[in-house]
XYZ file of C-alpha atoms in Angstrom:
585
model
C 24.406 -12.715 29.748
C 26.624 -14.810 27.923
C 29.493 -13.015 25.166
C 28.181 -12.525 21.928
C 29.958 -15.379 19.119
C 31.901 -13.838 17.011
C 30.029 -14.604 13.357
C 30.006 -12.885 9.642
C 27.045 -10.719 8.939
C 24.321 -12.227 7.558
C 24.942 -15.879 9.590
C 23.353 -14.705 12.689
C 21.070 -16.923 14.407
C 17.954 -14.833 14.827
C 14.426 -15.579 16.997
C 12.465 -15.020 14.062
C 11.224 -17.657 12.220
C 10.123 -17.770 8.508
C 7.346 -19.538 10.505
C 6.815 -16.420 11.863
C 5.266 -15.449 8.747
C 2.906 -18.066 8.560
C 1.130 -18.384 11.362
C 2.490 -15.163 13.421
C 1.060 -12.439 11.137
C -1.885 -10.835 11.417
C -2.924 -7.417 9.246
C -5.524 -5.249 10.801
C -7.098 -3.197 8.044
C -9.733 -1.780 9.837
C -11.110 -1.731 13.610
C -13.037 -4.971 13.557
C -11.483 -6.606 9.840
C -8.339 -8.611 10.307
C -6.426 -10.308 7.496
C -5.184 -13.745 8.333
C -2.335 -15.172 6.777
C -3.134 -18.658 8.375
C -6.217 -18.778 7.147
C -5.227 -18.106 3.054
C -5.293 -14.194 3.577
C -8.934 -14.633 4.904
C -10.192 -10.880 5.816
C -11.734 -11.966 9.152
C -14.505 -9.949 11.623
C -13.750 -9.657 14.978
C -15.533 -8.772 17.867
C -14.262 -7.056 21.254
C -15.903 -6.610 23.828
C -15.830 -7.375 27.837
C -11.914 -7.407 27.307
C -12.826 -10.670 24.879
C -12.502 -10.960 21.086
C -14.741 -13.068 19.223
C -15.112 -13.825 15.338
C -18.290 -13.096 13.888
C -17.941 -13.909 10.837
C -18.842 -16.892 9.183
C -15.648 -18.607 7.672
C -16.992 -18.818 4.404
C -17.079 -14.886 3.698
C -13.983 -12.400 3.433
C -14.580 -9.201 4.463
C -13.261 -7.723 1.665
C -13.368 -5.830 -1.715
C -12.341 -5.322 -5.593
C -12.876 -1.830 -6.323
C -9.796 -0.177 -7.525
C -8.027 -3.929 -7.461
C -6.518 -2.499 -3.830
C -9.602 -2.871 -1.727
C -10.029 -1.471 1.245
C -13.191 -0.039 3.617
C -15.171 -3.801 3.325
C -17.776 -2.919 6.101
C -19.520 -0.282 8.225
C -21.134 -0.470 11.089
C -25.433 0.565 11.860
C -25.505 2.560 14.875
C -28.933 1.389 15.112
C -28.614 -2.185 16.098
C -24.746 -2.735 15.915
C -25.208 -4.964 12.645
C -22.215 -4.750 10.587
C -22.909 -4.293 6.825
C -20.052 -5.748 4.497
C -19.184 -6.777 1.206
C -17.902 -10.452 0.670
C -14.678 -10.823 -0.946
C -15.942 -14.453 -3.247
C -19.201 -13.264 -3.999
C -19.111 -9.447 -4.621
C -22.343 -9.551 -2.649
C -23.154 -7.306 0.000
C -24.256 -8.656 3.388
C -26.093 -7.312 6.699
C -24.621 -9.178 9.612
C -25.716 -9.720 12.652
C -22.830 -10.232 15.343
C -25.388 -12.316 17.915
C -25.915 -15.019 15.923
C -23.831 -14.441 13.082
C -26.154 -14.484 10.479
C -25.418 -13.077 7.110
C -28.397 -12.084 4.988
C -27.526 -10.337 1.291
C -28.821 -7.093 1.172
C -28.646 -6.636 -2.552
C -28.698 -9.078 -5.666
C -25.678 -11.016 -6.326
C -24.319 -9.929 -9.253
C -20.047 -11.003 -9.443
C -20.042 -8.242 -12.293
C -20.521 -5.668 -9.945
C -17.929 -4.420 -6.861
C -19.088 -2.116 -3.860
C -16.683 -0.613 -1.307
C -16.797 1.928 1.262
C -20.303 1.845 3.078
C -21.743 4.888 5.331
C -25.406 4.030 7.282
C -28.125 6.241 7.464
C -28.073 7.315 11.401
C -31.740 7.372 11.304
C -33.140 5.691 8.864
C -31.074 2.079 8.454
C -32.324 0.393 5.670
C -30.289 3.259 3.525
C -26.807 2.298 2.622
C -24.510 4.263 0.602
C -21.440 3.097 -1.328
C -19.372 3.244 -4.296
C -19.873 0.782 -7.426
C -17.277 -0.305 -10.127
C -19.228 -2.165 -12.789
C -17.391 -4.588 -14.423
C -19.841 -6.085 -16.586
C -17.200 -5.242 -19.932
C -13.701 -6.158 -20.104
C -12.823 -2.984 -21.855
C -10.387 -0.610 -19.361
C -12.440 2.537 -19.777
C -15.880 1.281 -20.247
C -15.788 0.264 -16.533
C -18.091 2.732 -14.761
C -17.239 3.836 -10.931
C -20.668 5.349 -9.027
C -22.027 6.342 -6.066
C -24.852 4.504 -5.117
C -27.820 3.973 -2.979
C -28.994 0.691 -1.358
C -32.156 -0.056 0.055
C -31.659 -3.086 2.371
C -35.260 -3.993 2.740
C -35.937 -4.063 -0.968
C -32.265 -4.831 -2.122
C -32.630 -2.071 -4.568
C -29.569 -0.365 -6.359
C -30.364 3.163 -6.934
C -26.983 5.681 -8.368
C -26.952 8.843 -6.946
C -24.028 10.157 -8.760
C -22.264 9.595 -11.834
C -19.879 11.055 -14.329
C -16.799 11.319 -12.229
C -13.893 8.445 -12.810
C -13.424 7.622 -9.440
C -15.735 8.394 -6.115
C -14.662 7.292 -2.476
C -15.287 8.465 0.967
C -19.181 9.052 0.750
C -20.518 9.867 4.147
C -24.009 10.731 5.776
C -23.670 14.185 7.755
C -24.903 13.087 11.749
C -28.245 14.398 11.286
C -28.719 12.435 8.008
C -29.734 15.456 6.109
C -26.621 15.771 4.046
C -23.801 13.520 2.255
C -20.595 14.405 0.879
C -17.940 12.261 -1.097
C -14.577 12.717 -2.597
C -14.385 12.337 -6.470
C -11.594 12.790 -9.099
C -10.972 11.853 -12.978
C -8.095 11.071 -15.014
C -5.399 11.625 -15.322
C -5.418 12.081 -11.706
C -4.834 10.285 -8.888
C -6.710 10.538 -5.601
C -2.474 12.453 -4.435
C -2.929 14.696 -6.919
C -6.140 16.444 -7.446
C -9.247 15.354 -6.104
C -13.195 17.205 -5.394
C -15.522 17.503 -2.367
C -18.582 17.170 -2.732
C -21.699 18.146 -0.750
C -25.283 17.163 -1.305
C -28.935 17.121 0.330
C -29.729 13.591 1.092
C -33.727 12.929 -0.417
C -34.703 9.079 0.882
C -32.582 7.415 -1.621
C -31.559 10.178 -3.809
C -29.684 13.587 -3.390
C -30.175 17.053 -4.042
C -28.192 19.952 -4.808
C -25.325 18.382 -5.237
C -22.216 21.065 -5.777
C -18.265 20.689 -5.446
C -17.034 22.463 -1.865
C -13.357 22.279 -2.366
C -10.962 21.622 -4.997
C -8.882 23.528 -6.980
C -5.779 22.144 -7.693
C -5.081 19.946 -4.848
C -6.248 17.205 -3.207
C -8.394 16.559 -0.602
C -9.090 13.544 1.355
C -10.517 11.321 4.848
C -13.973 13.337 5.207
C -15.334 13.439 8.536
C -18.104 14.646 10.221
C -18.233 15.820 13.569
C -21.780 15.727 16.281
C -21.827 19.321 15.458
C -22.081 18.811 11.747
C -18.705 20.240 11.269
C -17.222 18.388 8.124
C -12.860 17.778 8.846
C -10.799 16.654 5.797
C -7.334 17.105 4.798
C -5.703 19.182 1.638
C -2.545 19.701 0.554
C -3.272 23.239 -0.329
C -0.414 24.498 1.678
C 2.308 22.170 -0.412
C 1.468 19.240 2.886
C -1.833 17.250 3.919
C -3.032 19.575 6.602
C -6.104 19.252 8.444
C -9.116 21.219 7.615
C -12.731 22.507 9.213
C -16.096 23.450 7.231
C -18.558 24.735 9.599
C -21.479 26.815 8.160
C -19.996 26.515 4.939
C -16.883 28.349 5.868
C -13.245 26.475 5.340
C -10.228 27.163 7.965
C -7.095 25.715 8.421
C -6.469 24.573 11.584
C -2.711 24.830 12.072
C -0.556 22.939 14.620
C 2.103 24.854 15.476
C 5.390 22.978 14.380
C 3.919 21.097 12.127
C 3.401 23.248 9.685
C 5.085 21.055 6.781
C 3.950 17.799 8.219
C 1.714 15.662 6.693
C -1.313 14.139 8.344
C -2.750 11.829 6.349
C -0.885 9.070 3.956
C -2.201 8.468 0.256
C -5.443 6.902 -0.907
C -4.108 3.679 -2.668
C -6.952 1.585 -0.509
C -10.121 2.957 0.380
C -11.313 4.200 3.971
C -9.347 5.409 7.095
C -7.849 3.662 9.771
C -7.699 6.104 13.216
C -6.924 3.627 15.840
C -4.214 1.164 14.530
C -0.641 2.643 14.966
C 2.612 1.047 15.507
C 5.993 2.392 16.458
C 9.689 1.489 15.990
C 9.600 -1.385 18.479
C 5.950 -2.323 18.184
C 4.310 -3.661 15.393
C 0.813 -2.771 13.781
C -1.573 -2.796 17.235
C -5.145 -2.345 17.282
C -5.915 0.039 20.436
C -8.754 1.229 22.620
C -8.367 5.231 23.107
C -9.756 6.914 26.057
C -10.376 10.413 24.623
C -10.156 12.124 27.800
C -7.159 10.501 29.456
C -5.265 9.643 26.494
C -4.900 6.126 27.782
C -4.774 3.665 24.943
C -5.758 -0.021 25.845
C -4.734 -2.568 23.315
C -7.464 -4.677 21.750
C -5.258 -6.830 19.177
C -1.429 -6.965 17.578
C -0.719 -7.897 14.866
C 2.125 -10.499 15.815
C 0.875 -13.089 18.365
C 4.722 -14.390 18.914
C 6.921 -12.185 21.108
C 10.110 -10.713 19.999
C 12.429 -9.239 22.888
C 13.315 -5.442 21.446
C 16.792 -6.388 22.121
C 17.057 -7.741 18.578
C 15.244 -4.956 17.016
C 16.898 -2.526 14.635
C 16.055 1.091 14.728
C 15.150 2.785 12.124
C 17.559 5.541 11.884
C 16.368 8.756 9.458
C 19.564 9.625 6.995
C 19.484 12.304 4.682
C 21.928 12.450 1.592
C 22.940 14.061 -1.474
C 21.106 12.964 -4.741
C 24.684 12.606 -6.695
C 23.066 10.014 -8.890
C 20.555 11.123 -12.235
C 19.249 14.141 -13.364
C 18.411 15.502 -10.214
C 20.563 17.458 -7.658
C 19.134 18.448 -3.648
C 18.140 15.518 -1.222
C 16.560 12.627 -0.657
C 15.750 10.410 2.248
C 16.140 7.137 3.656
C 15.934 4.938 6.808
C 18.849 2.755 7.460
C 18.414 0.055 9.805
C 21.737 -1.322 11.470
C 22.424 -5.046 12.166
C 21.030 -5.895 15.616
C 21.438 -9.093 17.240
C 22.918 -9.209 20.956
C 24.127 -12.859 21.125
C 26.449 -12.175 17.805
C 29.533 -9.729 16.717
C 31.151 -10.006 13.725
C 34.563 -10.395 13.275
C 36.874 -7.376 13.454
C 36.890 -4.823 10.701
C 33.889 -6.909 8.223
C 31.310 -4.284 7.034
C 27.523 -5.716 6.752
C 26.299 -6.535 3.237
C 23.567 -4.007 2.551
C 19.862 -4.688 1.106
C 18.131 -1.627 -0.863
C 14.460 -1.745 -0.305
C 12.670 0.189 -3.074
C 8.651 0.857 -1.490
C 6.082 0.326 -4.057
C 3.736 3.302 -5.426
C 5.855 4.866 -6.326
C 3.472 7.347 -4.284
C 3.744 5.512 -1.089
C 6.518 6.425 1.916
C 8.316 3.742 4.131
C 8.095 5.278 7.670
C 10.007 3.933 10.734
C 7.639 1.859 12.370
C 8.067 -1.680 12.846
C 8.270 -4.051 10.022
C 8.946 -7.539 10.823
C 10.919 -8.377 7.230
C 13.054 -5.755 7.984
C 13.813 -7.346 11.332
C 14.177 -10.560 10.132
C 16.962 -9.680 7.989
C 18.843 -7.022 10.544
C 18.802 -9.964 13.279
C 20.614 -12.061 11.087
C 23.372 -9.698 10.437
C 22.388 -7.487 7.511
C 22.144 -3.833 6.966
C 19.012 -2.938 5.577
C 18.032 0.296 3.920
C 14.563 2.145 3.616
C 14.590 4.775 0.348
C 12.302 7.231 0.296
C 13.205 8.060 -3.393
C 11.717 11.530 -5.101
C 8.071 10.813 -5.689
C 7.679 9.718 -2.155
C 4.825 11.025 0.066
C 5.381 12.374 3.912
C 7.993 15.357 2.278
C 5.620 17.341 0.416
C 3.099 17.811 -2.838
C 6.947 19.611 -4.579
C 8.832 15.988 -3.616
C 6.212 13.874 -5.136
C 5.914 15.935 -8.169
C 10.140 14.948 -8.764
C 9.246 12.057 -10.272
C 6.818 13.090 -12.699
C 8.251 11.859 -16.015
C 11.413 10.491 -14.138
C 10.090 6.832 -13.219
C 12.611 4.356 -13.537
C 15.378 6.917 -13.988
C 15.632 9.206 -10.582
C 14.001 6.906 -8.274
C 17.045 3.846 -9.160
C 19.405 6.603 -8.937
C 18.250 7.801 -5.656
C 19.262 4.497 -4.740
C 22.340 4.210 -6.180
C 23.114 7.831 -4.636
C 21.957 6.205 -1.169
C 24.531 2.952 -1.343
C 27.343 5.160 -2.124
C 26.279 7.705 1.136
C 25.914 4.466 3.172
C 29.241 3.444 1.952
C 31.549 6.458 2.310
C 30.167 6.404 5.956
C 31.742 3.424 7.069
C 28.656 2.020 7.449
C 28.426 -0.881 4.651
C 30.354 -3.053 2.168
C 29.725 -1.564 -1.045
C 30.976 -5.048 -2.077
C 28.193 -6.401 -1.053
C 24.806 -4.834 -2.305
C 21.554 -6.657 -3.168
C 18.764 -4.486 -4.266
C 14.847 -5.496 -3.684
C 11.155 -4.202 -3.783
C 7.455 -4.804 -4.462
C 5.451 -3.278 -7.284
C 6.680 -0.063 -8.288
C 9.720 -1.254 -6.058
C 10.151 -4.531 -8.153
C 10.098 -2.178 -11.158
C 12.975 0.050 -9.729
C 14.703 -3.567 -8.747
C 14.728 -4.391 -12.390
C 15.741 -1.237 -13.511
C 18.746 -0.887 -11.268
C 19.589 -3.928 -11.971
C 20.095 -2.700 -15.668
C 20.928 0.626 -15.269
C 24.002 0.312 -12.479
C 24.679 -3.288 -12.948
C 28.103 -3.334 -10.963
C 26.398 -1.909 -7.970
C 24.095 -4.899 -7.389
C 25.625 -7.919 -6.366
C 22.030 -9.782 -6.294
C 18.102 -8.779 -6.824
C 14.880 -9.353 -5.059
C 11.752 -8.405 -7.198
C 8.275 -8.952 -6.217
C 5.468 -8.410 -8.352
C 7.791 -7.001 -10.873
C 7.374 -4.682 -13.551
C 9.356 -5.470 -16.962
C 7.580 -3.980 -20.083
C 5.871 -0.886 -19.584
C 4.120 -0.382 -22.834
C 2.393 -4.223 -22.155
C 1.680 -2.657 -18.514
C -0.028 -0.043 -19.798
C -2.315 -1.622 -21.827
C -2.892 -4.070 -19.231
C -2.786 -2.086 -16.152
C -6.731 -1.856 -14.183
C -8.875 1.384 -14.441
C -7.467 3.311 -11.561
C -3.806 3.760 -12.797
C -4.930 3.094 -16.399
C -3.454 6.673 -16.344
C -1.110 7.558 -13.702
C 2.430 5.865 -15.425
C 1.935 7.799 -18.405
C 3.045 11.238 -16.167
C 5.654 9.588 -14.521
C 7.117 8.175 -17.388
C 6.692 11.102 -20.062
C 5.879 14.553 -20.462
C 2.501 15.699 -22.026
C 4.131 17.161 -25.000
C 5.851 14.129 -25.734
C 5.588 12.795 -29.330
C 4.594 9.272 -30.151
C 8.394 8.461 -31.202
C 9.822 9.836 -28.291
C 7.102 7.806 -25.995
C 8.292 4.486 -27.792
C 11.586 5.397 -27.012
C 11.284 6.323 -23.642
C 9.261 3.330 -22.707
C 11.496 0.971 -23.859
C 14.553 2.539 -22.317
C 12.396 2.488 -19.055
C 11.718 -1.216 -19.638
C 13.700 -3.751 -18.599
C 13.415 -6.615 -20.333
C 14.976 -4.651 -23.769
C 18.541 -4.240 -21.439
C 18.878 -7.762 -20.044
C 22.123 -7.914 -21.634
C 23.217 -5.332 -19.088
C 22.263 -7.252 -16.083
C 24.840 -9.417 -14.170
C 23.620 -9.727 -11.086
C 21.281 -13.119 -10.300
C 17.751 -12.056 -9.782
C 14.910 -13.841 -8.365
C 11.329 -12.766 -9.024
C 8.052 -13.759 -6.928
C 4.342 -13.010 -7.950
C 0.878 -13.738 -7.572
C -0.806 -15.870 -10.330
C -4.054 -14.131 -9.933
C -2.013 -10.257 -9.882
C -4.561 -7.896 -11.770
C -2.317 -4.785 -11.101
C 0.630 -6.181 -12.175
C -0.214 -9.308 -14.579
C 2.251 -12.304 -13.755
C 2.840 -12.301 -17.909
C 5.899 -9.823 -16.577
C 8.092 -11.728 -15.006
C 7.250 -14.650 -17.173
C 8.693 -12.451 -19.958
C 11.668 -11.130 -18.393
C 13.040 -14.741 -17.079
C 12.747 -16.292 -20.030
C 14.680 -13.298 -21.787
C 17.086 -13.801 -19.380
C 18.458 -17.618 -19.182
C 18.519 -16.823 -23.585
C 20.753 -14.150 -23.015
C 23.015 -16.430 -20.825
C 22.163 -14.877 -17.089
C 20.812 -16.359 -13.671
C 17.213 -15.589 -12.663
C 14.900 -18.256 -10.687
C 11.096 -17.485 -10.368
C 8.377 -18.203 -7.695
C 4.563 -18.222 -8.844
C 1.380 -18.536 -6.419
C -1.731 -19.897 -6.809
C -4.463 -17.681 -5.889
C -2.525 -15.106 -4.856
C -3.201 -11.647 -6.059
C -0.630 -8.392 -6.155
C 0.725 -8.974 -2.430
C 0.872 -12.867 -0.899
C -1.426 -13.116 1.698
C -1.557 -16.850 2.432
C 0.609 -17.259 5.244
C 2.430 -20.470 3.379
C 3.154 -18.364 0.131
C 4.587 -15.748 2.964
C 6.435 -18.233 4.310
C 7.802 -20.036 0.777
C 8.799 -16.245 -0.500
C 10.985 -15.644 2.856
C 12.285 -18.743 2.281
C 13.470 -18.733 -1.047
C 14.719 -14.973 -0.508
C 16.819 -15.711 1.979
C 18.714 -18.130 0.131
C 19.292 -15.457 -2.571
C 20.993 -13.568 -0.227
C 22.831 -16.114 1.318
C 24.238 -17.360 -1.790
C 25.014 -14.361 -3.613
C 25.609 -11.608 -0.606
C 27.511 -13.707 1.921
C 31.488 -15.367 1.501
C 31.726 -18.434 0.153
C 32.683 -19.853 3.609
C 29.197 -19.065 5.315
């Protein structure tokens, strides 16, 4: 093997390609829907079997869904004749499919008003489908009505079978077909915070009896039944999501010993449950085959199709550090990911400029499995940093609950409290900091930006939040709700919440910013309304600063078109380049 060239960070020469992101990418949601970033983000049906994958599914449909804007659990699958019942992405219509010939025939009237999600097939009697509804015939937040229907697939009849909750997922036919349960929750809650199981009789079309089995001040999750008509879930009754067993109507814990404060299931931001994708630090997102008895996994699909040699993959090493930064005090946790790249150094006694990746959610947790941004920018020379701010899931129900009424405030500092760790370790230039994220992430970008503006030598936000009050009266039904408790106490007054939500928005401190920022988003974003960053840029170049936008067509909340991908990774690289790197590279 040849010497490595001595380079500065960030000028490596690195094997992947923004092209990589455009026709390399591949997201497997679910065990037989793939999303395709060379095909416009098409949600795709594929079919293995004899060792061979085949599509099924006619390009024209998407196998995909509205409800709660994040989607999620498009299709299930009728034991009875391996049809594959799914709801189409342009329609809103819901389909029987039939993977031999690839026939789609609508199952209920179209009606583009109306979104259904998360189907479970009567074992013995397949014509009954159930599902959740979100009827969006009104344009008015909280008249939208979320239900748990009934569909008859011979007679394409609608019938509900329960109502007056805010939100229902996870409804599922016991084996025998004699019973259904569902999860079900209402504001101001979110699915991580408290939600209800539910258990009823199932009556050909209808239930019976229906009555709340678990609940109370916690919140439960993934039910599954078992062949012995066991029902599993998960509950974070303990303080973690542990795993659970109802058998003759009694509940046990079933505790693995040393894991006792681990948690075993992620949160609910997209419907459904994934049990056979995993990935780890080296591999990315794989579809496998398991062999229950052996343990021998087989693997079906990845979600790359181009090779990278591991020799130019970062780990992702797990730091924790003192929250010095905010109101807070104790620890948080992050996963810094060292420049990696075998065939360059850099030159004697440079430190790598360091990008501060805020995750979205804020209820969400980066974990260190692969991620091929991340690797794109550590093979080129960066350092690259992973915060898993208070409010972040995989620590515990006490670390989420940190951030209630501290959004925007101890998350950024977290961050800020993270650099200077990195920093007194020898590990980065503190000279050389550009901060990034999506969502909730490009919210915290923003507000960093503001907040510790000579920390930041650049930002990154995508999908960025920069008003909160217009957010909130914008924001879909499902966290029409959920920013109010992270950004102020119940007992607040209506003076105080003015005051707090400007402070916590952006675009009132632009003055303070002097780092350049760039901004991308989706022209079709429902969560986060593209009016955002619209706002904040042009606030900015009148007050005299440096921002450049990026807008897609037909993109929603998170690109999916492979050549948006592509264009964002483009366009964020330069940022870096030009405000992260010397002038000489």
């Amino acid at each position: 093997m040849a010497a490595p060239q001595t380079r500065p960070y960030g000028t490596w020469d690195s094997p992947i390609q923004p092209e990589t992101f455009e026709v390399g990418e591949v997201d497997l949601d679910s065990v037989v829907v793939n999303v395709r970033s060379n095909e416009g983000g098409r949600s795709a049906i594929v079919e293995h079997f004899d060792g061979k994958l085949r599509d099924v599914l006619p390009r024209e449909y998407s196998a995909a869904t509205h409800v709660h804007e994040y989607g999620g659990s498009p299709y299930a699958i009728r034991s009875s004749d391996g049809h594959i019942v799914f709801a189409d992405y342009g329609s809103n219509t819901v389909f029987d499919l039939d993977p031999a010939t690839t026939e789609a025939t609508p199952i209920i009237e179209k009606d583009e008003k109306n979104y259904f999600a998360d189907f479970s097939v009567h074992p013995s009697d397949p014509k009954w489908v159930i599902a959740i509804k979100e009827d969006h015939h009104t344009d008015v937040i909280d008249e939208i009505e979320n239900t748990l229907v009934s569909i008859d697939a011979g007679t394409k009849e609608v019938r509900t079978i329960a109502r007056g909750a805010d939100f229902f997922t996870f409804p599922r036919f016991s084996p025998d077909g004699k019973k259904v349960c569902w999860i079900q929750w209402n504001h101001p809650n979110m699915p991580w915070y408290e939600t209800e199981l539910w258990l009823a009789d199932w009556r050909d079309g209808s239930v019976a009896n229906a009555h709340k089995i678990a609940g109370e001040k916690e919140s439960i999750t993934q039910p599954l039944w078992t062949s012995d008509g066991s029902l599993f879930f998960s509950s974070d009754r303990s303080g973690f999501w542990q795993l659970y067993r109802m058998t003759d109507g009694n509940i046990r814990h079933i505790q693995v010993p040393g894991f006792e404060e681990a948690e075993f299931v992620c949160p609910d931001w997209c419907l459904g449950s994934v049990a056979v994708i995993g990935m780890s630090a080296q591999a990315p997102n794989t579809l496998y085959k398991l062999d229950i008895k052996s343990s021998d996994a087989q693997t079906l699909r990845s979600s790359i199709d181009i090779p990278i040699p591991t020799r130019y993959l970062s780990p992702a090493l797990n730091h924790t550090f003192p929250r010095k930064y905010g109101p807070g005090g104790g620890f948080a946790y992050c996963l810094y990911k060292p420049p990696t790249n075998p065939d360059f150094q850099a030159p004697s006694g440079e430190l790598p400029p360091l990008i501060v990746a805020l995750h979205g959610g804020p209820t969400f947790q980066e974990g260190s499995g692969f991620k091929l941004r991340d690797q794109f920018w550590t093979s080129r020379g960066y350092a690259l940093v992973q915060v898993n701010y208070v409010g972040s899931t995989g620590y515990g129900k006490k670390y989420i609950r940190l951030l209630d009424t501290q959004m925007g405030v101890s998350d950024i500092a977290d961050a800020a409290s993270c650099v200077d760790y990195l920093a007194d370790q020898g590990l980065i230039d503190r000279n050389r900091v550009g901060v990034t994220g999506h969502s909730a992430g490009g919210y915290c970008t923003l507000q960093a930006l503001v907040t510790y503006p000579d920390l930041y030598r650049a930002g990154v936000g995508e999908s960025s939040i920069s008003e909160m009050q217009v957010l909130f009266e914008e924001i879909h039904k499902m966290e029409s709700r959920y920013l109010h408790g992270l950004t102020f106490s119940p007992d607040a007054s209506p003076e105080d919440r003015k005051r707090i939500t400007r402070e916590r928005s952006a675009i009132y401190s632009v003055d303070k910013i002097k780092a350049p920022l760039l901004m991308t988003h989706g022209l079709d974003d429902k969560v986060v309304p593209p009016n955002q960053p619209k706002m904040m840029a042009e606030k900015i170049k009148r007050n005299g600063g440096v921002v450049k936008t990026c807008f897609y067509e037909k993109e929603g909340h998170s690109l999916l078109d492979g050549k948006n991908v592509k264009d964002s990774i483009v366009e964020t690289d330069k940022w870096w380049k030009q405000y992260l790197l010397p002038v000489q590279a």
